[in-house]
JSON list of C-alpha atoms in Angstrom, two decimals:
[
{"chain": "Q", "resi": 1, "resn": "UNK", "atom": "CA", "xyz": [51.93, 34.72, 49.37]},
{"chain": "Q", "resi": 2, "resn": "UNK", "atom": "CA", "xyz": [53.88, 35.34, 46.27]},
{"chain": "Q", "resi": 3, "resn": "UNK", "atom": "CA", "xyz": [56.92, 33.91, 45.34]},
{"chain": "Q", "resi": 4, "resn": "UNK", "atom": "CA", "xyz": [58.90, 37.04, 44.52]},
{"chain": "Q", "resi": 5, "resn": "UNK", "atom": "CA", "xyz": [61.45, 35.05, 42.33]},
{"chain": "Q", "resi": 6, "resn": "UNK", "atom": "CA", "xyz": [58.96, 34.17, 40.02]},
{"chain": "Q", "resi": 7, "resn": "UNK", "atom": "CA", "xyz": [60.32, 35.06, 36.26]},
{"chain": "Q", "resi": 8, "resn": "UNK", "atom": "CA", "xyz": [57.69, 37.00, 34.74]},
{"chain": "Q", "resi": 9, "resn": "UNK", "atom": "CA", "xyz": [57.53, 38.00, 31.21]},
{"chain": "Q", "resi": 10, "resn": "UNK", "atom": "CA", "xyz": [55.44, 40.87, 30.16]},
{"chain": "Q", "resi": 11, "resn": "UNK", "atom": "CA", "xyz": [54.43, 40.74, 26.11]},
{"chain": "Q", "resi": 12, "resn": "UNK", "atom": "CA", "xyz": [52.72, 44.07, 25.19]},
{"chain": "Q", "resi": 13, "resn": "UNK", "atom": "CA", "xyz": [52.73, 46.57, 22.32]},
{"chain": "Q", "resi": 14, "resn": "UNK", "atom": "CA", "xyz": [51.35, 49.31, 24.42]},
{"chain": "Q", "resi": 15, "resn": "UNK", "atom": "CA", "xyz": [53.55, 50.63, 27.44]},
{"chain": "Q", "resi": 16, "resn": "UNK", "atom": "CA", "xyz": [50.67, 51.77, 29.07]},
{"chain": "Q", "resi": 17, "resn": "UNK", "atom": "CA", "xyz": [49.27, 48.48, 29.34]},
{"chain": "Q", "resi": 18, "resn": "UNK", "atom": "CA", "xyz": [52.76, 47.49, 30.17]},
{"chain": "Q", "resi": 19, "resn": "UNK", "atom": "CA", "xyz": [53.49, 50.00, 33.21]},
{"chain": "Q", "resi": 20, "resn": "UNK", "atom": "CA", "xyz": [50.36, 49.10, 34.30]},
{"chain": "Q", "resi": 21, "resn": "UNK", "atom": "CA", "xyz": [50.58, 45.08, 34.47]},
{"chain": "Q", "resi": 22, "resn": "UNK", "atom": "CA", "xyz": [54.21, 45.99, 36.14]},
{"chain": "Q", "resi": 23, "resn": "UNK", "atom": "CA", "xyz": [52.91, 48.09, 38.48]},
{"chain": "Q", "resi": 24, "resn": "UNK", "atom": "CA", "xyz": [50.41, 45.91, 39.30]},
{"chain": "Q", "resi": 25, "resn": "UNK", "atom": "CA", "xyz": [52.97, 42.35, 39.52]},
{"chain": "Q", "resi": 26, "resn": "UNK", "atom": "CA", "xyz": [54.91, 44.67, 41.08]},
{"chain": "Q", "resi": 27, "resn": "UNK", "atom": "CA", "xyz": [53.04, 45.60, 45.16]},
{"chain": "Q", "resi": 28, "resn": "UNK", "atom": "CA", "xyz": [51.98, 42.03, 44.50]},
{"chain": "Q", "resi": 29, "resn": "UNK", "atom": "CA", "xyz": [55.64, 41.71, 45.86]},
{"chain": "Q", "resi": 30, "resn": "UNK", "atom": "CA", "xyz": [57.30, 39.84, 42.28]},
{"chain": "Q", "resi": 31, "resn": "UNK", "atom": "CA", "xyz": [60.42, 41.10, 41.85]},
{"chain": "Q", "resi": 32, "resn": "UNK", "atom": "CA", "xyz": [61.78, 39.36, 38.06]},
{"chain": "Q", "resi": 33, "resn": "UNK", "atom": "CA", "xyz": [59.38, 41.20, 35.52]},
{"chain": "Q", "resi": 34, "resn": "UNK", "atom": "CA", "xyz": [60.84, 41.34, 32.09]},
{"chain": "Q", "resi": 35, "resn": "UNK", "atom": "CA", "xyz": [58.91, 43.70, 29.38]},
{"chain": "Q", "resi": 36, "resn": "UNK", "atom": "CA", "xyz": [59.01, 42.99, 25.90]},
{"chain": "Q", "resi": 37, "resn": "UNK", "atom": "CA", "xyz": [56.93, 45.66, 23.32]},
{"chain": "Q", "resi": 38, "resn": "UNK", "atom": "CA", "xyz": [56.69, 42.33, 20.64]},
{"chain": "Q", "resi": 39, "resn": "UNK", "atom": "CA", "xyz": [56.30, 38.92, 20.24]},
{"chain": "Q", "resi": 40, "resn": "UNK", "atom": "CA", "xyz": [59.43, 38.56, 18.45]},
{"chain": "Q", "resi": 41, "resn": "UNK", "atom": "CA", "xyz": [61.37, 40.47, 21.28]},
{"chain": "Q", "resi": 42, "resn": "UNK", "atom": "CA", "xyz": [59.71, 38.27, 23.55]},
{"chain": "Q", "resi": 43, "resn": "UNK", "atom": "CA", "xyz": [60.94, 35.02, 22.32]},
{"chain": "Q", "resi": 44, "resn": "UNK", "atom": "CA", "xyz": [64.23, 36.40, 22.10]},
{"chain": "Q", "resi": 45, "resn": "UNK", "atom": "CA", "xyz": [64.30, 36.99, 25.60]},
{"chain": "Q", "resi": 46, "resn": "UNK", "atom": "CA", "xyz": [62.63, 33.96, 26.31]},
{"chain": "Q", "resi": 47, "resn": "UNK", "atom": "CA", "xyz": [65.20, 31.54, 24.92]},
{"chain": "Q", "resi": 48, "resn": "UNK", "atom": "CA", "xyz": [68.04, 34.14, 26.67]},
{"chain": "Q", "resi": 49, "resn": "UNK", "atom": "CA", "xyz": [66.61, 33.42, 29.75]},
{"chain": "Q", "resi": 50, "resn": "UNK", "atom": "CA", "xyz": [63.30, 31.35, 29.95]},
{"chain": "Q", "resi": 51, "resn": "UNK", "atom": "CA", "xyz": [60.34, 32.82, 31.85]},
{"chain": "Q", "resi": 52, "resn": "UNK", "atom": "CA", "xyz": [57.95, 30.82, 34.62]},
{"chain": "Q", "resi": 53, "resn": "UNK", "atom": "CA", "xyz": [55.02, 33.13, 33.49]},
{"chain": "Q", "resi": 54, "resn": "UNK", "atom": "CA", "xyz": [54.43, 34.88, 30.54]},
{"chain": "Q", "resi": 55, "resn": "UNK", "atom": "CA", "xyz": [51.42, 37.54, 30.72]},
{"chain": "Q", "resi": 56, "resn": "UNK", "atom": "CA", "xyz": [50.73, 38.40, 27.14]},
{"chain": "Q", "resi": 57, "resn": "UNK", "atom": "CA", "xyz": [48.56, 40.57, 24.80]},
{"chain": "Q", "resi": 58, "resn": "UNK", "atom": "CA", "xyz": [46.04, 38.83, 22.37]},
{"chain": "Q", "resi": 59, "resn": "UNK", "atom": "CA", "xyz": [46.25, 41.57, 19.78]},
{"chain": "Q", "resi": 60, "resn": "UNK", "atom": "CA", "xyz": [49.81, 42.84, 19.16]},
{"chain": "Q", "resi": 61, "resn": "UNK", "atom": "CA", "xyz": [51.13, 43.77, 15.50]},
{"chain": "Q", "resi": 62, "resn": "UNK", "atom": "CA", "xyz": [53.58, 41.05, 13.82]},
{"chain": "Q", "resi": 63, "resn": "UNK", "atom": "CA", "xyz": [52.72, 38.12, 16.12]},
{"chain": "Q", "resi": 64, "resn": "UNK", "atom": "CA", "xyz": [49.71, 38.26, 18.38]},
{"chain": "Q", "resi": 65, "resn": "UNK", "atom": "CA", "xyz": [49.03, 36.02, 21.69]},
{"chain": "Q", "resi": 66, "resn": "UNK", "atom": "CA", "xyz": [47.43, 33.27, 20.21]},
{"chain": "Q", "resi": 67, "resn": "UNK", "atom": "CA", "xyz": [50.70, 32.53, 17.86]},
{"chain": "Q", "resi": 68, "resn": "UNK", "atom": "CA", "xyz": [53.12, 33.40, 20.39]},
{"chain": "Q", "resi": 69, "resn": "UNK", "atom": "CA", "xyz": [51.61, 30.91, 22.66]},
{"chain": "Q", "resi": 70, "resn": "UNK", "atom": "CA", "xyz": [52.52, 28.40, 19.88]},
{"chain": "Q", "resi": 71, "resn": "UNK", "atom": "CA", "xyz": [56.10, 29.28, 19.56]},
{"chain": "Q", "resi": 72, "resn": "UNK", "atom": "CA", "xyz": [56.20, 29.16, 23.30]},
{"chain": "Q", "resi": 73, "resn": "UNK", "atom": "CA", "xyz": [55.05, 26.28, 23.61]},
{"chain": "Q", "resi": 74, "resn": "UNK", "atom": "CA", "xyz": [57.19, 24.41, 21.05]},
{"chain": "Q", "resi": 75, "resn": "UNK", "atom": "CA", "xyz": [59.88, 25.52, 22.37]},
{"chain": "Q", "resi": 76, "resn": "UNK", "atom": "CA", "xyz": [59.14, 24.65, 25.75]},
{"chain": "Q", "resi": 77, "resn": "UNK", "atom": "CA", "xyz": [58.76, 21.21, 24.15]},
{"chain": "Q", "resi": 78, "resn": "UNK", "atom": "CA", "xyz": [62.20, 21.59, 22.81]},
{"chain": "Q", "resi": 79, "resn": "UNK", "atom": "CA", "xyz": [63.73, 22.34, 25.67]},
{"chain": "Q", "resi": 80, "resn": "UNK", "atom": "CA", "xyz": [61.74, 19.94, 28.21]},
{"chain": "Q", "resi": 81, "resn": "UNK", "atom": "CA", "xyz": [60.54, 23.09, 30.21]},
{"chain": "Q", "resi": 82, "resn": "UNK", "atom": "CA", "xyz": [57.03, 24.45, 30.79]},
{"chain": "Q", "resi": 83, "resn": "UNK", "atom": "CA", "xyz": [56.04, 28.00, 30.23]},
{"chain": "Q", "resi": 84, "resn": "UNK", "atom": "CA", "xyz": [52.74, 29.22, 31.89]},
{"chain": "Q", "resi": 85, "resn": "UNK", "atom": "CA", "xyz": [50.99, 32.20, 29.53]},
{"chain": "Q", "resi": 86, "resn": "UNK", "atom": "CA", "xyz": [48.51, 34.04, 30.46]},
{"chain": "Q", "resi": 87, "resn": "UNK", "atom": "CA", "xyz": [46.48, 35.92, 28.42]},
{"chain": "Q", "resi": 88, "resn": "UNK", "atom": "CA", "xyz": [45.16, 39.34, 28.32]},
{"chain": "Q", "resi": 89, "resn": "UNK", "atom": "CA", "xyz": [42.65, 41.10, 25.96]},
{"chain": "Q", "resi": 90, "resn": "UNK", "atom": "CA", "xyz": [39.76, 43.19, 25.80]},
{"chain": "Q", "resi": 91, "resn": "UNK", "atom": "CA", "xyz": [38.08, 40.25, 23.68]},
{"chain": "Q", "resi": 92, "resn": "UNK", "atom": "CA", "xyz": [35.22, 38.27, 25.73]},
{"chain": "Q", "resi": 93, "resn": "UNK", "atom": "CA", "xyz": [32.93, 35.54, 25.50]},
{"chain": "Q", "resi": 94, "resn": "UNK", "atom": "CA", "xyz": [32.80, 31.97, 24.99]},
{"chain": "Q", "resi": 95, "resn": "UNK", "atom": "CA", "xyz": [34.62, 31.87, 21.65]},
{"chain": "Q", "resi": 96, "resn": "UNK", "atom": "CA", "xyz": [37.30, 33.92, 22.45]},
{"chain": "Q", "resi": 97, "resn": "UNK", "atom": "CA", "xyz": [38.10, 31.69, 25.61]},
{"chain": "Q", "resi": 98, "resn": "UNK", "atom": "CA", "xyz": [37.86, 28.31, 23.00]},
{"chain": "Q", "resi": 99, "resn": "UNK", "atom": "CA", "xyz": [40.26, 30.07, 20.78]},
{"chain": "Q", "resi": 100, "resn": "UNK", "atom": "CA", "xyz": [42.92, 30.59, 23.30]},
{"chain": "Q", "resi": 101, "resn": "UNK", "atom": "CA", "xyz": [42.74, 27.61, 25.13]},
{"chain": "Q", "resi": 102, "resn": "UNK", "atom": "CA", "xyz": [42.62, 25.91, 21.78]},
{"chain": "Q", "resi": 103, "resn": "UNK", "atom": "CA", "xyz": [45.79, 26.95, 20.97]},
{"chain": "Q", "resi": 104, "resn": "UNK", "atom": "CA", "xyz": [47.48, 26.11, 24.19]},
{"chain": "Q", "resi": 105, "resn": "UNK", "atom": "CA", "xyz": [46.55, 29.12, 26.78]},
{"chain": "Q", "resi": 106, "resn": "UNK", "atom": "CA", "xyz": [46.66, 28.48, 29.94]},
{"chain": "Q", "resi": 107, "resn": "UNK", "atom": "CA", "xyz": [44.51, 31.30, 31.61]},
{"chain": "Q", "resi": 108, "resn": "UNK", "atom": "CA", "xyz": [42.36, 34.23, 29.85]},
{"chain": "Q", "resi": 109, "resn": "UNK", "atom": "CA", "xyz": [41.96, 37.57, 31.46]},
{"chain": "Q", "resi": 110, "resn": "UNK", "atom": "CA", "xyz": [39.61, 40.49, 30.49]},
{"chain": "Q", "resi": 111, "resn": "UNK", "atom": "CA", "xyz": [41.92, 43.63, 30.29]},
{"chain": "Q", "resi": 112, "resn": "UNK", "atom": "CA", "xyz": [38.85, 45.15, 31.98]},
{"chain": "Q", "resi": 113, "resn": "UNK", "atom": "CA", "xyz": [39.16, 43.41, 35.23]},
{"chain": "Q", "resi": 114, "resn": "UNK", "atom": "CA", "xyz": [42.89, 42.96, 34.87]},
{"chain": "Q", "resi": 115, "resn": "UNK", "atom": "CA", "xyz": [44.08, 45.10, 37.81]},
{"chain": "Q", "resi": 116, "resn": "UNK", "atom": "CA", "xyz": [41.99, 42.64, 40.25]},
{"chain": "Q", "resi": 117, "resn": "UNK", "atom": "CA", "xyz": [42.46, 39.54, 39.02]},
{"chain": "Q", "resi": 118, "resn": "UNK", "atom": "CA", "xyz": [46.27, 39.37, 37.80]},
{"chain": "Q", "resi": 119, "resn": "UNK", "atom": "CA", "xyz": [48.04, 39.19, 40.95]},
{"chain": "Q", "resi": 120, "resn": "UNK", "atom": "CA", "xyz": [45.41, 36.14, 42.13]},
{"chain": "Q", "resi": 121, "resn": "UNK", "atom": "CA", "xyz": [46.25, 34.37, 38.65]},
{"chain": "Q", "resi": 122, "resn": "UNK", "atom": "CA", "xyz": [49.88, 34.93, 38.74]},
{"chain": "Q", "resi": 123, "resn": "UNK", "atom": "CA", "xyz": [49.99, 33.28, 42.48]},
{"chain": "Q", "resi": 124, "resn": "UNK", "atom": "CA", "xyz": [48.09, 30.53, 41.11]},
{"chain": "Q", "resi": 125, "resn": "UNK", "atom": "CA", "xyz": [50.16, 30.07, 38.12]},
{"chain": "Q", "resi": 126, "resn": "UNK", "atom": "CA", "xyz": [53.43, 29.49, 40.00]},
{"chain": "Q", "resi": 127, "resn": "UNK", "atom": "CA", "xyz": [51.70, 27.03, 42.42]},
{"chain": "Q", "resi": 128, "resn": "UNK", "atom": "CA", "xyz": [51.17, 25.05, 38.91]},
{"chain": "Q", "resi": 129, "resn": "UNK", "atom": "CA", "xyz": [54.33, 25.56, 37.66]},
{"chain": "Q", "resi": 130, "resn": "UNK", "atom": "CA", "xyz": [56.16, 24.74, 41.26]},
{"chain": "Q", "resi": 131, "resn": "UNK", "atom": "CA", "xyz": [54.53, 21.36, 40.93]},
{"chain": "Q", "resi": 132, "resn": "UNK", "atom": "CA", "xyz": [55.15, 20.72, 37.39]},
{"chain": "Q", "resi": 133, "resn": "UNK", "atom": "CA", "xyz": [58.83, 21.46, 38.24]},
{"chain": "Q", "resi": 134, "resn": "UNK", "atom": "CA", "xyz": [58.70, 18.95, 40.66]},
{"chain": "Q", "resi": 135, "resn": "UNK", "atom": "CA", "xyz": [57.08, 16.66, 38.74]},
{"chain": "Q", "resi": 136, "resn": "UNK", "atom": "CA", "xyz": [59.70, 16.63, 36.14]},
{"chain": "Q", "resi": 137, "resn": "UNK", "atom": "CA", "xyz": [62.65, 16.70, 38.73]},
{"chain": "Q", "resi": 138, "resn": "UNK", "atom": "CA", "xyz": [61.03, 13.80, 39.98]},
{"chain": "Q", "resi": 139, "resn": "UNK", "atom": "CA", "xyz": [60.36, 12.02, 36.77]},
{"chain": "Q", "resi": 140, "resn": "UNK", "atom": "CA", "xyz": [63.97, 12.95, 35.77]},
{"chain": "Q", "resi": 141, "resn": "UNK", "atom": "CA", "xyz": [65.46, 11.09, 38.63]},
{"chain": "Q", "resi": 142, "resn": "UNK", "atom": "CA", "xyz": [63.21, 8.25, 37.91]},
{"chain": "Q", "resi": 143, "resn": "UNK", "atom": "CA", "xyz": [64.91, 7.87, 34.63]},
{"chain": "Q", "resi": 144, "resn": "UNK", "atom": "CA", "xyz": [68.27, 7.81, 36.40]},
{"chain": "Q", "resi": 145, "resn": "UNK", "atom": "CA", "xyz": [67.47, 5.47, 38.51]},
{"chain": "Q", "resi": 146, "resn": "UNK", "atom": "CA", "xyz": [65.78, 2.92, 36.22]},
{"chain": "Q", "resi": 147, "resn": "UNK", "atom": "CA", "xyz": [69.06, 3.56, 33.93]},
{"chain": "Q", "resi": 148, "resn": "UNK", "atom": "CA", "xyz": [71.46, 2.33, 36.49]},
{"chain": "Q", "resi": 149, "resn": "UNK", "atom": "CA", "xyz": [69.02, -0.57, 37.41]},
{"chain": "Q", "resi": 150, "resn": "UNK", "atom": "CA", "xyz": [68.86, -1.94, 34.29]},
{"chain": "Q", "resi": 151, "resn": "UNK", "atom": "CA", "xyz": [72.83, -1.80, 34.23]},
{"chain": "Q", "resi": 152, "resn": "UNK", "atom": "CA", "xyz": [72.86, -3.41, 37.42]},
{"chain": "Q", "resi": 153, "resn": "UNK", "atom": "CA", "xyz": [70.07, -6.33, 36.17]},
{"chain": "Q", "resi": 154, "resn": "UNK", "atom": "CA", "xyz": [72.48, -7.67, 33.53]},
{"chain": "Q", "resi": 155, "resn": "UNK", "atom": "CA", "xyz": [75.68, -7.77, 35.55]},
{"chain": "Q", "resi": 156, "resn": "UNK", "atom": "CA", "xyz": [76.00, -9.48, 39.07]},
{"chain": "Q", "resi": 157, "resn": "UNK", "atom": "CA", "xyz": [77.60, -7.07, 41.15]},
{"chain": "Q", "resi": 158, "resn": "UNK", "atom": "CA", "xyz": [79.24, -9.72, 43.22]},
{"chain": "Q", "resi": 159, "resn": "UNK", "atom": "CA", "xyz": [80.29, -12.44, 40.70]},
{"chain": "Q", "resi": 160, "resn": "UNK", "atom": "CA", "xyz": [80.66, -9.71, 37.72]},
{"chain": "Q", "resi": 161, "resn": "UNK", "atom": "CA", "xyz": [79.06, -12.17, 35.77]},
{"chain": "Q", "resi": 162, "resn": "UNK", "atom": "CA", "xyz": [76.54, -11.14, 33.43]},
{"chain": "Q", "resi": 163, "resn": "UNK", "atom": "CA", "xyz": [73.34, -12.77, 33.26]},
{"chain": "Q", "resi": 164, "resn": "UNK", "atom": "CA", "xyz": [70.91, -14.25, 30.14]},
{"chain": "Q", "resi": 165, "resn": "UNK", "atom": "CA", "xyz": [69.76, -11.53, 29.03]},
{"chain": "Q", "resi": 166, "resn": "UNK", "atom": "CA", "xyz": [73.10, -9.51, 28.77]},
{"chain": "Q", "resi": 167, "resn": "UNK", "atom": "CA", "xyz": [74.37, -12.58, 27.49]},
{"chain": "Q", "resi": 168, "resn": "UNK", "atom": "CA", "xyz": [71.65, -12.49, 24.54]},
{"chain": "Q", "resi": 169, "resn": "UNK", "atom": "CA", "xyz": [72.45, -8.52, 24.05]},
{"chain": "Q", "resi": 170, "resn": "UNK", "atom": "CA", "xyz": [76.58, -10.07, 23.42]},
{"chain": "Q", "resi": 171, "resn": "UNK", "atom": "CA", "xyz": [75.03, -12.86, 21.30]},
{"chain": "Q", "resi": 172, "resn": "UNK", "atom": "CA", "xyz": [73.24, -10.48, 19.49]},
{"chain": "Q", "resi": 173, "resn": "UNK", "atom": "CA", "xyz": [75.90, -7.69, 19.00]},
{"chain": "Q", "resi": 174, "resn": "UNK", "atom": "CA", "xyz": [78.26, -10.15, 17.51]},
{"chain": "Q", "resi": 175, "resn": "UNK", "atom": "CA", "xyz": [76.10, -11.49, 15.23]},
{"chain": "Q", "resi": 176, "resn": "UNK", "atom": "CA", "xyz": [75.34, -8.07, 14.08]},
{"chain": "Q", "resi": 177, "resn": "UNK", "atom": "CA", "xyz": [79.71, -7.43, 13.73]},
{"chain": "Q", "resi": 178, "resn": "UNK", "atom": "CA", "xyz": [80.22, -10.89, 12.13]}
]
């Protein structure tokens, strides 16, 4: 079933293309499409309001896929966020799928069996993503935690007396002031 909150950004110089991925996103019940006709608008957008999934054209004027994938994806890095893009193109074969996953793709689809197979990647995509959110709300808690147990490992919360090693860090920071 698909999540119909699921941002979706739509990269394509060609509105026909276009209507036709949104129509398609559209009775798969998603509900958050965003079209952009460049790469440039699309990164625009993107950083205005980050996307889950971007669906994007290999072979667009100014910027194709493959370097709008690398943009994305540094600054997804950037921002500590993950970005799933999905490519379309009427390219095929085994060295046009090693290019784009080369350059950080994460899923390749013809433009000539796009209408049956987008929705079905799409779903799939935002069971990754879902996770990887998770993942990193997890880890980010993690970090939290370990922060305030390291705090709590150099001061005894019941004598407030700090213990060896915190005395060390002291030892150590006024060395460094005298």
């Amino acid at each position: 079933m698909p999540n119909p909150q699921l941002s979706i950004l739509v990269v394509d110089d060609t509105k026909f293309s276009s209507a036709v991925i949104g129509h398609t996103l559209s009775q798969a019940g998603y509900n958050d499409i965003r079209f952009a006709s460049s790469a440039m608008d699309a990164l625009s957008m993107h950083e205005e309001r980050p996307a889950s999934v971007m669906v994007a054209d290999w072979l667009m004027p100014e910027m194709d896929g493959l370097e709008l994938t690398r943009r994305i994806r540094q600054n997804d890095e950037a921002n500590n966020r993950y970005t799933y893009v999905l490519l379309l193109t009427a390219r095929e074969g085994v060295d046009a799928l090693q290019q784009a996953f080369d350059q950080g793709v994460d899923d390749f689809v013809s433009k000539s069996t796009m209408t049956e197979q987008l929705q079905h990647r799409v779903m799939a995509a935002d069971r990754i993503i879902q996770r990887h959110n998770r993942v990193q709300a997890d880890y980010q808690r993690m970090l939290t935690v370990n922060r305030q147990l390291k705090r709590q490992a150099l001061i005894d919360p019941l004598t407030g007396f700090g213990n060896r090693q915190d005395a060390l860090r002291a030892l150590d920071s006024t060395l460094k002031h005298a």
